[in-house]
Coordinates of C-alpha atoms and ligand atoms in Angstrom, one line a residue:
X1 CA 0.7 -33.7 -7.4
X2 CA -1.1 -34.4 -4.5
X3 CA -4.5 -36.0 -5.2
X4 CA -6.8 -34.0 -2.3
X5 CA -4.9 -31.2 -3.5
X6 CA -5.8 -31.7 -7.1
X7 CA -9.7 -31.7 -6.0
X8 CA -9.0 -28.7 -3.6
X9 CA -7.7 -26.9 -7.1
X10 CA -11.3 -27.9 -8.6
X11 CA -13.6 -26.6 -6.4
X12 CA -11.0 -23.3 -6.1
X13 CA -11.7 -22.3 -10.0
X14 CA -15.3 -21.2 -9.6
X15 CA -13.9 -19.5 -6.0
X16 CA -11.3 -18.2 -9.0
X17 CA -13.7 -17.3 -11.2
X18 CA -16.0 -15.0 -9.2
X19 CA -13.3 -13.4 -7.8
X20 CA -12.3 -12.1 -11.0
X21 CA -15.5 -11.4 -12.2
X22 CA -15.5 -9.2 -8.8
X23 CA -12.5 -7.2 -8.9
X24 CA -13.7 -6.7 -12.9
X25 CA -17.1 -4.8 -11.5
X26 CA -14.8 -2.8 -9.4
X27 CA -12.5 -1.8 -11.7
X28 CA -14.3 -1.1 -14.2
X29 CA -16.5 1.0 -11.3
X30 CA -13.8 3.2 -10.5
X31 CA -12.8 4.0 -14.2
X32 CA -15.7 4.1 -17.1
X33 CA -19.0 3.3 -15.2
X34 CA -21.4 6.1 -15.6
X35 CA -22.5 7.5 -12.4
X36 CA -26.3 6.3 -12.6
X37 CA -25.0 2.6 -12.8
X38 CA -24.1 2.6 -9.6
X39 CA -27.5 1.5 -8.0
X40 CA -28.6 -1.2 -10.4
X41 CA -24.6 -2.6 -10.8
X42 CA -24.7 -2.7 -6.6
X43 CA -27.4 -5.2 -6.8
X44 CA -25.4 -7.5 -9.1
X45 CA -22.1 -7.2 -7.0
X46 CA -24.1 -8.2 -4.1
X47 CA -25.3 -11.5 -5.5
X48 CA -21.7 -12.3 -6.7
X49 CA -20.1 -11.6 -3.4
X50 CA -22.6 -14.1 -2.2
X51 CA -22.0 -16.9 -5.0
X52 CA -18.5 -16.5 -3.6
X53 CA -18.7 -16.8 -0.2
X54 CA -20.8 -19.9 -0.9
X55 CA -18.2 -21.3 -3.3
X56 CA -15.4 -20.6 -0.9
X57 CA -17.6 -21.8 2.0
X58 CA -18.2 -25.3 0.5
X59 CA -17.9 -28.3 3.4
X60 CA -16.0 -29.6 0.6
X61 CA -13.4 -27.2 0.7
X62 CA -13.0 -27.2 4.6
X63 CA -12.3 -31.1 4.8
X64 CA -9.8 -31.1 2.0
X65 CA -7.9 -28.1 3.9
X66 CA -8.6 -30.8 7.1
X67 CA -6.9 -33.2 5.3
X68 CA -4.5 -31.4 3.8
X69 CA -2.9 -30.0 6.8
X70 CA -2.4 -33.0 7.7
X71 CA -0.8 -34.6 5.8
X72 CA 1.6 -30.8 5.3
X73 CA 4.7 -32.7 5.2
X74 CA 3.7 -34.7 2.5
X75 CA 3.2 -31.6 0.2
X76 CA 5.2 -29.3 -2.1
X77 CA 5.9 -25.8 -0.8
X78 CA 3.6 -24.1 -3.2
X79 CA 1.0 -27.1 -2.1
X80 CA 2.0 -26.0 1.8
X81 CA 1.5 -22.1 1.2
X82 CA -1.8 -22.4 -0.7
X83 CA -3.1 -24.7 2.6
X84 CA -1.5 -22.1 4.7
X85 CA -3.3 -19.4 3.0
X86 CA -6.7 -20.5 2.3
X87 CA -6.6 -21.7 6.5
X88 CA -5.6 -18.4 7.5
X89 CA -8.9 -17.1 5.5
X90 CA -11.2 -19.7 6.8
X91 CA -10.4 -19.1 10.5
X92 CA -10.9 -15.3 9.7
X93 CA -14.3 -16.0 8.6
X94 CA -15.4 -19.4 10.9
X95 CA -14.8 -17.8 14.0
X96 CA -17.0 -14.7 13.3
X97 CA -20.6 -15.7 14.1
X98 CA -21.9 -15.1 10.7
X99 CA -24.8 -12.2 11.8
X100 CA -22.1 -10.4 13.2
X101 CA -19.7 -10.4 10.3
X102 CA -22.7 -9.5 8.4
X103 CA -23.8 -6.4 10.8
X104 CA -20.3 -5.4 10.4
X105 CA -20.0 -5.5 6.9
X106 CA -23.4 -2.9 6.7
X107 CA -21.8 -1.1 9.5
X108 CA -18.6 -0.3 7.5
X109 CA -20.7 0.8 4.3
X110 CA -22.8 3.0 6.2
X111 CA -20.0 4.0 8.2
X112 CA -18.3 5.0 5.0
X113 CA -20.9 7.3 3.6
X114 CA -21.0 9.0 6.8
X115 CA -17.4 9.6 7.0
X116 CA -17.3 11.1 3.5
X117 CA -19.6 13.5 4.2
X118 CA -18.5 14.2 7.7
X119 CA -14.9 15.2 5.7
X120 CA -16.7 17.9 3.7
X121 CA -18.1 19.1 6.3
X122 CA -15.3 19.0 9.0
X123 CA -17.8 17.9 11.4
X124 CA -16.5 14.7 13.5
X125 CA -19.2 14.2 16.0
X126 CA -21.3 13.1 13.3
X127 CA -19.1 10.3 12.3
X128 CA -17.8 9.4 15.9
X129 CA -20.7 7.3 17.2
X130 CA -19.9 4.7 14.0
X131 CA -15.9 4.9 14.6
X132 CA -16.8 4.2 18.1
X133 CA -19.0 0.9 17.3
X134 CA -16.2 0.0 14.0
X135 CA -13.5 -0.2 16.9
X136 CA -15.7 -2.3 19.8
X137 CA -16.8 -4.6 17.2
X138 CA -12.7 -5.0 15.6
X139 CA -11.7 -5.4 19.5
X140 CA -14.7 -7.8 20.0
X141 CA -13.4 -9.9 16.5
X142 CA -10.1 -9.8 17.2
X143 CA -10.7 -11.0 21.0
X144 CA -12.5 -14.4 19.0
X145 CA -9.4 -14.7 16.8
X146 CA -6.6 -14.2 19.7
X147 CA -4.3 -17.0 19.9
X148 CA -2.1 -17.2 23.4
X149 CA 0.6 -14.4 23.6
X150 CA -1.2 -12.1 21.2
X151 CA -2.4 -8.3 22.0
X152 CA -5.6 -7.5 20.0
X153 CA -3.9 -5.2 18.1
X154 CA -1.3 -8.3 17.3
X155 CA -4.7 -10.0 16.2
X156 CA -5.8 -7.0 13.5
X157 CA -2.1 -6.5 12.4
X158 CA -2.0 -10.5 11.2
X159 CA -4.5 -9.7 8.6
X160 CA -1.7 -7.4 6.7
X161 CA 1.7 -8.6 8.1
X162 CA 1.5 -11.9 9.6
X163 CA 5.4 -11.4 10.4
X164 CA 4.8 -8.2 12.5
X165 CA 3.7 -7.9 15.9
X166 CA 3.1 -4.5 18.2
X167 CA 6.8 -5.0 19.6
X168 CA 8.2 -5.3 17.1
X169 CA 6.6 -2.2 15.4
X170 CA 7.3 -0.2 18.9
X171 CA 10.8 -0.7 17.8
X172 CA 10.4 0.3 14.8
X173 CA 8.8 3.7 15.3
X174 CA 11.1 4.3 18.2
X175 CA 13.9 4.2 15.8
X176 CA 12.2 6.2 13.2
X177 CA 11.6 8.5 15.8
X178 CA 15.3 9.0 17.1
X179 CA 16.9 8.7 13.6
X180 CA 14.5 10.9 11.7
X181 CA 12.7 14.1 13.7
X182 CA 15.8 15.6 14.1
X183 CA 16.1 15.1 10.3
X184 CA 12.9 16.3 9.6
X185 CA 13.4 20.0 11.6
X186 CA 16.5 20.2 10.1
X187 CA 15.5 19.7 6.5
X188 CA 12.5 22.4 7.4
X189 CA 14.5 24.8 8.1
X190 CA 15.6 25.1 4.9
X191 CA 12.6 24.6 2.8
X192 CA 12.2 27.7 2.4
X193 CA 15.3 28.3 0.3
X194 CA 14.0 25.9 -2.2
X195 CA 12.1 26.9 -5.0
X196 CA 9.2 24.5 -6.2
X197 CA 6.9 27.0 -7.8
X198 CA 7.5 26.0 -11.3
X199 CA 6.0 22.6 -10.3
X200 CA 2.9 24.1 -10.0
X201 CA 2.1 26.3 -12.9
X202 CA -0.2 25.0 -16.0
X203 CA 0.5 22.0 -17.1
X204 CA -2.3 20.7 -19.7
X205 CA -3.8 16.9 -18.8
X206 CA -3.2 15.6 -22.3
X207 CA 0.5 16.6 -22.2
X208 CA 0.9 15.2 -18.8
X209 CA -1.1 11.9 -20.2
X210 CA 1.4 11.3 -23.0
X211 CA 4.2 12.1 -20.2
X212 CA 2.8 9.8 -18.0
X213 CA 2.0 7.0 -20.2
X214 CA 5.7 7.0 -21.6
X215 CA 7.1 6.8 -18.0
X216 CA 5.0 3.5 -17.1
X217 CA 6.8 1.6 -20.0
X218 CA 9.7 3.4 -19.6
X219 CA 10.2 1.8 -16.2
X220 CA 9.1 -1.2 -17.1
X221 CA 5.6 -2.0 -17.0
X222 CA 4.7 -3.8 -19.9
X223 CA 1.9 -2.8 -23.0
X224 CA 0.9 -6.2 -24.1
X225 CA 0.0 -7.2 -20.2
X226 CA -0.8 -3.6 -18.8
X227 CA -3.4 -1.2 -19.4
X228 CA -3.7 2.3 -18.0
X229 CA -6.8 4.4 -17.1
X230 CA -7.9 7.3 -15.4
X231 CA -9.8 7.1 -11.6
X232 CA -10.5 9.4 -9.1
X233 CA -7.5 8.5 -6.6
X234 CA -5.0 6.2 -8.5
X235 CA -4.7 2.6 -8.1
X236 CA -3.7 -1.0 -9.1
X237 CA -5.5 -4.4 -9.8
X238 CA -5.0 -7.5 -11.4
X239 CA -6.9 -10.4 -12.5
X240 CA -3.6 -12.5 -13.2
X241 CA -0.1 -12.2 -14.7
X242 CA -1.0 -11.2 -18.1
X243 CA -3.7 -8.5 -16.9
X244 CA -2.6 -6.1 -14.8
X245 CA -4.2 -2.3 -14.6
X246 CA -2.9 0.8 -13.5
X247 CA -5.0 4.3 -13.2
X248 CA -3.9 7.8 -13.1
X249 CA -5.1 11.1 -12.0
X250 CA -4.3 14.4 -13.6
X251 CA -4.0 17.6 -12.0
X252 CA -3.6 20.3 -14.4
X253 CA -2.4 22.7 -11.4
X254 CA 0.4 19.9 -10.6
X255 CA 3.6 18.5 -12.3
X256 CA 4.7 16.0 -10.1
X257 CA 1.2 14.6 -8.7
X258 CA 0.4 12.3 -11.6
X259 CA 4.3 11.8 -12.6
X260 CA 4.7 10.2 -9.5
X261 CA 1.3 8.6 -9.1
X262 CA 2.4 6.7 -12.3
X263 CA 5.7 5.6 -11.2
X264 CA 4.2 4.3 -7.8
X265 CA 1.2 2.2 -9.4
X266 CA 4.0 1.1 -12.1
X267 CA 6.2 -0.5 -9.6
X268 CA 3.4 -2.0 -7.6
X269 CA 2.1 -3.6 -11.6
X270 CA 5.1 -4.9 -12.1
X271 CA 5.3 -6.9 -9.3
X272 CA 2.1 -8.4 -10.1
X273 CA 3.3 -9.1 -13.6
X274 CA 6.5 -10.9 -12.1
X275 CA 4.4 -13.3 -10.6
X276 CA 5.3 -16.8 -12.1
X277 CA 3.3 -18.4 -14.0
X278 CA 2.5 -21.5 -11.6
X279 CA 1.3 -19.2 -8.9
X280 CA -0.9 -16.7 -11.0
X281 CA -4.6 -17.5 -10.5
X282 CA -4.0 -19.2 -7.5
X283 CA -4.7 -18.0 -3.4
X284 CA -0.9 -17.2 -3.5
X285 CA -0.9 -15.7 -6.6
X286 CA -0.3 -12.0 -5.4
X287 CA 2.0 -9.8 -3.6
X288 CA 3.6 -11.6 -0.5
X289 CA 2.2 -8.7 1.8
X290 CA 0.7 -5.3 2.0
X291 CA 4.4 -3.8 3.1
X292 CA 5.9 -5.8 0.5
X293 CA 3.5 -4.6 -2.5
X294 CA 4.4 -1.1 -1.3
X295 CA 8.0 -1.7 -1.3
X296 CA 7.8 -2.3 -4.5
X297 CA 6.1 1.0 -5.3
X298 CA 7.8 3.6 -3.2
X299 CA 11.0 2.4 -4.6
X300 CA 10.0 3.0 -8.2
X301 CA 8.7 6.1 -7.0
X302 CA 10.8 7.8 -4.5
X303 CA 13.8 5.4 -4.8
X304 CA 14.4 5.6 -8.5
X305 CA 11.8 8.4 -9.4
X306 CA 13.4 10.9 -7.2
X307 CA 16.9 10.4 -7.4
X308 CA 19.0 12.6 -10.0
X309 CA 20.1 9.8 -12.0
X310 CA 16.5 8.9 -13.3
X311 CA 15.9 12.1 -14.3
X312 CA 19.3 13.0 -16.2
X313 CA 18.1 10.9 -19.3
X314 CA 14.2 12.3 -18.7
X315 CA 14.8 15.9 -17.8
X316 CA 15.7 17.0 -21.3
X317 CA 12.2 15.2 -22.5
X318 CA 10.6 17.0 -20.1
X319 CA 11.7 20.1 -20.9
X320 CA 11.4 20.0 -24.3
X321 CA 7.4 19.2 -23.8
X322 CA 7.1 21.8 -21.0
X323 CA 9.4 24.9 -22.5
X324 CA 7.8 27.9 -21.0
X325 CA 6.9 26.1 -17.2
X326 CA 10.6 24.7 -16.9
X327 CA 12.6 27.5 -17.9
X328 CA 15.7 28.4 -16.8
X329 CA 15.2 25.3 -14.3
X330 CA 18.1 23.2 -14.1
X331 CA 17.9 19.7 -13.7
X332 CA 19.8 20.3 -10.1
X333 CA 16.9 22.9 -9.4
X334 CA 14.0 20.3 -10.9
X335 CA 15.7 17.6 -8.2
X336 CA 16.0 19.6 -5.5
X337 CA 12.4 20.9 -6.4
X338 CA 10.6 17.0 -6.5
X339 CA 12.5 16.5 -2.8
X340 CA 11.5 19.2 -0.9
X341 CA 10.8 18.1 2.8
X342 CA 8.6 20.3 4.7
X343 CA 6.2 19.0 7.9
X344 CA 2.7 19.4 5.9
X345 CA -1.0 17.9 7.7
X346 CA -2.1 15.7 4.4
X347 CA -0.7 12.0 4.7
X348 CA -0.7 11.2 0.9
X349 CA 0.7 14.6 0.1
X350 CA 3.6 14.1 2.3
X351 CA 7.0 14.0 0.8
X352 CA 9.9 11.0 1.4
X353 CA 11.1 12.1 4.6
X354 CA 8.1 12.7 6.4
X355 CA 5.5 10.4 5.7
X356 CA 6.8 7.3 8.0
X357 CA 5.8 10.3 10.7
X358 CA 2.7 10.5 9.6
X359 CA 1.8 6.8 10.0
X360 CA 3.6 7.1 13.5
X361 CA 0.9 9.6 14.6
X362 CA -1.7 7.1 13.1
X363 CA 0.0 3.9 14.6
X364 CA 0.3 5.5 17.8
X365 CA -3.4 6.5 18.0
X366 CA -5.0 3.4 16.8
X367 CA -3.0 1.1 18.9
X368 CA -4.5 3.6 22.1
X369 CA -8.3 3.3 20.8
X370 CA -7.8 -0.6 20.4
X371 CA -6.3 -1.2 23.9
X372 CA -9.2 1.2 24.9
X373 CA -6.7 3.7 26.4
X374 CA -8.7 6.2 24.2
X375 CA -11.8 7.7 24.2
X376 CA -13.1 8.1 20.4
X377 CA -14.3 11.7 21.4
X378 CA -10.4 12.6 22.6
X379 CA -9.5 10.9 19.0
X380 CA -9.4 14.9 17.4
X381 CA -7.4 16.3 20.6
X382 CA -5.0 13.8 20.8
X383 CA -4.4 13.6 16.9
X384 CA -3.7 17.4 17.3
X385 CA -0.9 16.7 19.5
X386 CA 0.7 13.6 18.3
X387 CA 1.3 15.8 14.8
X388 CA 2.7 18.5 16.7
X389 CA 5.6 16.2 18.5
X390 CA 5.8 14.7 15.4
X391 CA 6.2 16.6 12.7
X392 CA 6.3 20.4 14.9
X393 CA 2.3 21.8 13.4
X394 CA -1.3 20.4 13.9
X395 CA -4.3 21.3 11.9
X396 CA -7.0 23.4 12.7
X397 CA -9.7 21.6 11.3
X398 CA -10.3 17.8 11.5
X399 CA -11.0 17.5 7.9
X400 CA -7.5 18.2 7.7
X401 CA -6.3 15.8 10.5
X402 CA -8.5 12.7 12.1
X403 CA -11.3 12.7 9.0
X404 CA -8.1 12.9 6.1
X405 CA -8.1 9.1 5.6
X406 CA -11.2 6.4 5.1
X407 CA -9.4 3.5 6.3
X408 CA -10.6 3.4 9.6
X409 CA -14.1 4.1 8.2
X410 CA -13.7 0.6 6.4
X411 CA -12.8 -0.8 9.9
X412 CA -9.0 -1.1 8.6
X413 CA -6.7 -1.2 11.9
X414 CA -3.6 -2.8 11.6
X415 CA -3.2 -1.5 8.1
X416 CA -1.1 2.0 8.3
X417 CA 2.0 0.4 9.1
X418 CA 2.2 -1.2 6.2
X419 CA 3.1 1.6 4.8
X420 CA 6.3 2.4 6.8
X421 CA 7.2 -1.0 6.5
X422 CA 7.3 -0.8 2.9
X423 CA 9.1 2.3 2.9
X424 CA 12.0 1.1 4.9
X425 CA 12.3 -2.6 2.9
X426 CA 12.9 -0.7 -0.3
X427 CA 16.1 0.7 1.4
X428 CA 16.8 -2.7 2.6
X429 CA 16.2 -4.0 -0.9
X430 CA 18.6 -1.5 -2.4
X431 CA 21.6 -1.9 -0.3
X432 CA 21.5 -5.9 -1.7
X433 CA 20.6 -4.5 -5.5
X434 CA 23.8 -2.0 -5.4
X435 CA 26.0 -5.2 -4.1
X436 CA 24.7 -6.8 -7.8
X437 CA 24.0 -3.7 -10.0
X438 CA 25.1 -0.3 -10.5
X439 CA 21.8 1.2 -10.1
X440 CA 22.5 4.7 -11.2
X441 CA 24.1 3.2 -14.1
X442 CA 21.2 1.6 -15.0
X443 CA 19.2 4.6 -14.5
X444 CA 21.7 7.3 -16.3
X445 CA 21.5 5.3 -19.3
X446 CA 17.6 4.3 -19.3
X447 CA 17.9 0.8 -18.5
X448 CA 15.8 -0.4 -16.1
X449 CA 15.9 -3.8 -17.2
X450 CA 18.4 -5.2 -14.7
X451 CA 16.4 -3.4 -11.4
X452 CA 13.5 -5.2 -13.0
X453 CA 15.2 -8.5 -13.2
X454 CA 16.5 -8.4 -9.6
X455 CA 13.1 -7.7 -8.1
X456 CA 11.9 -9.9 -10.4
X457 CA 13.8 -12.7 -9.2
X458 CA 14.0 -11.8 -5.6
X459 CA 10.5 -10.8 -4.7
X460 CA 8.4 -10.8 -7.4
X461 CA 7.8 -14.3 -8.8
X462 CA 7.5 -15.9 -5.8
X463 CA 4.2 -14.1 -4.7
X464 CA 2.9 -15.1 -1.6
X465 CA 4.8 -18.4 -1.4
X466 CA 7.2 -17.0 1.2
X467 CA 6.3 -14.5 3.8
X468 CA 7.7 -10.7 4.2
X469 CA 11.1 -11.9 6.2
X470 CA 11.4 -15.2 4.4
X471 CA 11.7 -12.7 1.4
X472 CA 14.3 -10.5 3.3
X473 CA 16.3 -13.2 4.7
X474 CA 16.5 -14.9 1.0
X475 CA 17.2 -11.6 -1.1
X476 CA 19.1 -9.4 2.0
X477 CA 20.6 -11.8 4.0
X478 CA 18.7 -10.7 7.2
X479 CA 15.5 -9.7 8.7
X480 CA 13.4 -6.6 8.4
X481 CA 15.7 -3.8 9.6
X482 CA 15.1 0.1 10.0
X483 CA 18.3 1.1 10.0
X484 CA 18.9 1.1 6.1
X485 CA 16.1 3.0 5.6
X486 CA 17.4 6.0 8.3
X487 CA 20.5 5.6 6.5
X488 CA 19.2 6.1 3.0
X489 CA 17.3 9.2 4.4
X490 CA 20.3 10.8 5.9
X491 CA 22.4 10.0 3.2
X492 CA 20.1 11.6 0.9
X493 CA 18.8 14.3 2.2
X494 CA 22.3 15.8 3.7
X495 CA 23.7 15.3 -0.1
X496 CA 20.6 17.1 -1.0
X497 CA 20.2 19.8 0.8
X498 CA 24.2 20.1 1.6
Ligands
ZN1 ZN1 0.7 1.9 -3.1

């Protein structure tokens, strides 16, 4: 091993150490804390986030990375992507003046709050003079971080997919746009011909619990390295390799909610149990990128979850612990039932088929407010009109539209796309798996172990050593390209709904 890189891997282990301890405070925030804690515990997560910067911040740090990338050709590729990574964080955080990042940082928290409550309350003018200060002071960051050729919006986008740029993404809505609105108003139209009211009767938590608990392992998270708890809105972290944690959320008024919630955190666990051993507990030691993490999820979930050859083997389990709720539902009425696609105003309600439109209307705006074609005040208006031409209805209230999501409260521009990235890379994915495996065969007789394998090899071990089109490339054959995902869709939802 390289010897500067052998000190870098010193001074990283406290870095290591109080990021765990971190992500352990939040975790354990979101799931078993007791409310009062939540002062008092604050205190203590401040001081560690500042033990951390200063670890990470260490002169020492920045001259071996000086060194390093220096001598780049020298080093292994794992050696090379941990440099590359740990540089791309410094420059985030060098070229900030340090009050500023701080300011910002208070802003967002505040910002936050106020958002929460200005959701309850439908009432966006209270929220609109931070949103207005988040985006000048992203703009202003980004401007510092801008390297020749890039938009700002290029600049903010880096931090989530370094592979991505606004063009590209301007192609990739356009085509989403011409391939699936006409599906989506023709799938509408005949919504109402399919039943779905059976998935909403009573359906007791500590049924759905044991339901959901089986699925995890079932598709192949794993009990030794995996735990599962209960949180507000369901999500995923992991200190490392062998400890990865998944939470659930149980609606008693909903079948599918927590069914699929499980199946989506399940597939983004597993890829962070794939991780190899040499790169766990390391700065490349996670998911390769926020698209690629949720590729990884929406094809557990909508991919596999959703398709009829999952739920042959499961249906009969399921009906046998839900009798009364599921009778007389056939397993072609249950399928048909967990598909539906219908234009609805709630993005992480939104079924398969529409949801990429969703992120459109959010892509669209956000792009508008950072090139300052947009007034923050016109932000309620004009999200009122992008839904209609997108998905054909607009909400009345903003609580319901513009105030729906926190990210932008948290200052997070450039992050929705993400989203539709991931989406269409788990079509891309599963036109190379089907070349190798006989997915449904897999599924019809409740083996998942070969899917698991293939990610496993293809994407997940390799964490963040390769970026989102290196992956592609290696595992596909070719690039990012929307045109599987349109395919699958079609495919799908005229076989459907036939
Ligand atoms: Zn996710």
């Amino acid at each position: 091993m390289n010897e500067n890189f052998q000190k870098l891997e010193e001074y990283l282990e406290p870095v290591q150490a109080l990021q765990t301890a971190l992500t352990l405070f939040q975790w354990d925030n979101e799931t078993l804390a007791p409310e009062a804690a939540n002062a008092q515990s604050s205190r203590m997560v401040g001081a560690l986030s500042a033990a951390y910067l200063e670890a990470f911040l260490k002169p020492e740090i920045r001259q071996l990375l000086e060194k390093l990338t220096a001598e780049k050709d020298a080093l292994s590729e794992k050696e090379r992507a941990v440099v590359r990574e740990l540089n791309r964080d410094y420059e985030q955080l060098e070229v900030i003046p340090k009050d500023e990042y701080r300011a910002f940082q208070e802003l967002t928290m505040k910002a936050a709050v106020v958002w929460a409550k200005a959701r309850e309350e439908d009432d966006f003018a209270s929220f609109a003079p931070y949103l207005k200060e988040i985006v000048e002071t992203q703009k202003r960051f980004a401007g510092y971080r801008r390297k020749e050729g890039q938009s700002l919006y290029d600049v903010l986008l880096s931090d989530y997919e370094p592979d991505f740029t606004e063009k590209d993404l301007d192609e990739f809505f356009a085509a989403l746009r011409e391939g699936l609105v006409p599906l989506v108003k023709e799938m509408a139209a005949k919504a109402d011909s399919i039943p779905d009211s059976f998935l909403y009767k009573n359906y007791p938590a500590d049924q759905q619990r044991e339901f959901c608990e089986m699925l995890a392992y079932y598709i192949g998270f794993e009990k030794e390295k995996g735990v599962i708890a209960e949180s507000a809105h369901p999500f995923t972290t992991n200190l490392h390799n062998k400890d990865v944690r998944i939470t659930n959320h149980f609606y008693e008024d909903s079948l599918p909610s927590a069914m699929f919630s499980v199946i989506h955190e399940g597939g983004h666990g597993i890829y962070e149990l794939g991780i190899a051993d040499e790169l766990t507990q390391t700065p490349i030691g996670g998911g390769a990128t926020m698209a690629m993490h949720e590729s990884q999820s929406r094809f557990y979930e909508n991919i596999l979850g959703r398709s009829e050859a999952f739920w042959k083997p499961l249906y009969p389990k399921l009906l046998a612990l839900y009798p009364e709720q599921l009778a007389g539902i056939s397993l072609e009425a249950f399928i048909k039932a967990i598909n539906k696609s219908q234009p609805s105003l709630i993005r992480t309600e939104a079924d398969e088929l529409t949801y990429c439109l969703h992120i459109m209307v959010r892509y669209e705006l956000e792009k508008l407010l950072i090139r300052g074609e947009l007034a923050v005040e016109d932000l309620p208006r004009a999200w009122k009109d992008k839904c209609r031409e997108y998905l054909g209805i607009a909400p009345d209230t903003d609580r319901e539209g513009v105030l729906q999501d926190t990210h932008w409260a948290w200052g997070n521009f450039g992050y929705f796309p993400s989203y539709a990235i991931g989406s269409a890379i788990g079509a891309q994915l599963l036109c190379a798996m089907k070349k190798e495996i006989n997915v449904d065969a897999c599924l019809e007789a409740s083996d998942l172990t070969a899917i698991k394998k293939y990610l496993g090899k293809n994407i997940h071990r390799y964490g963040k050593l390769y970026g989102c089109n290196e992956l592609l490339v290696k595992t596909t054959g070719e690039k990012f390209n929307a045109h599987y995902f349109i395919e699958y869709l079609k495919e799908k939802y005229h076989r459907l709904y036939a």
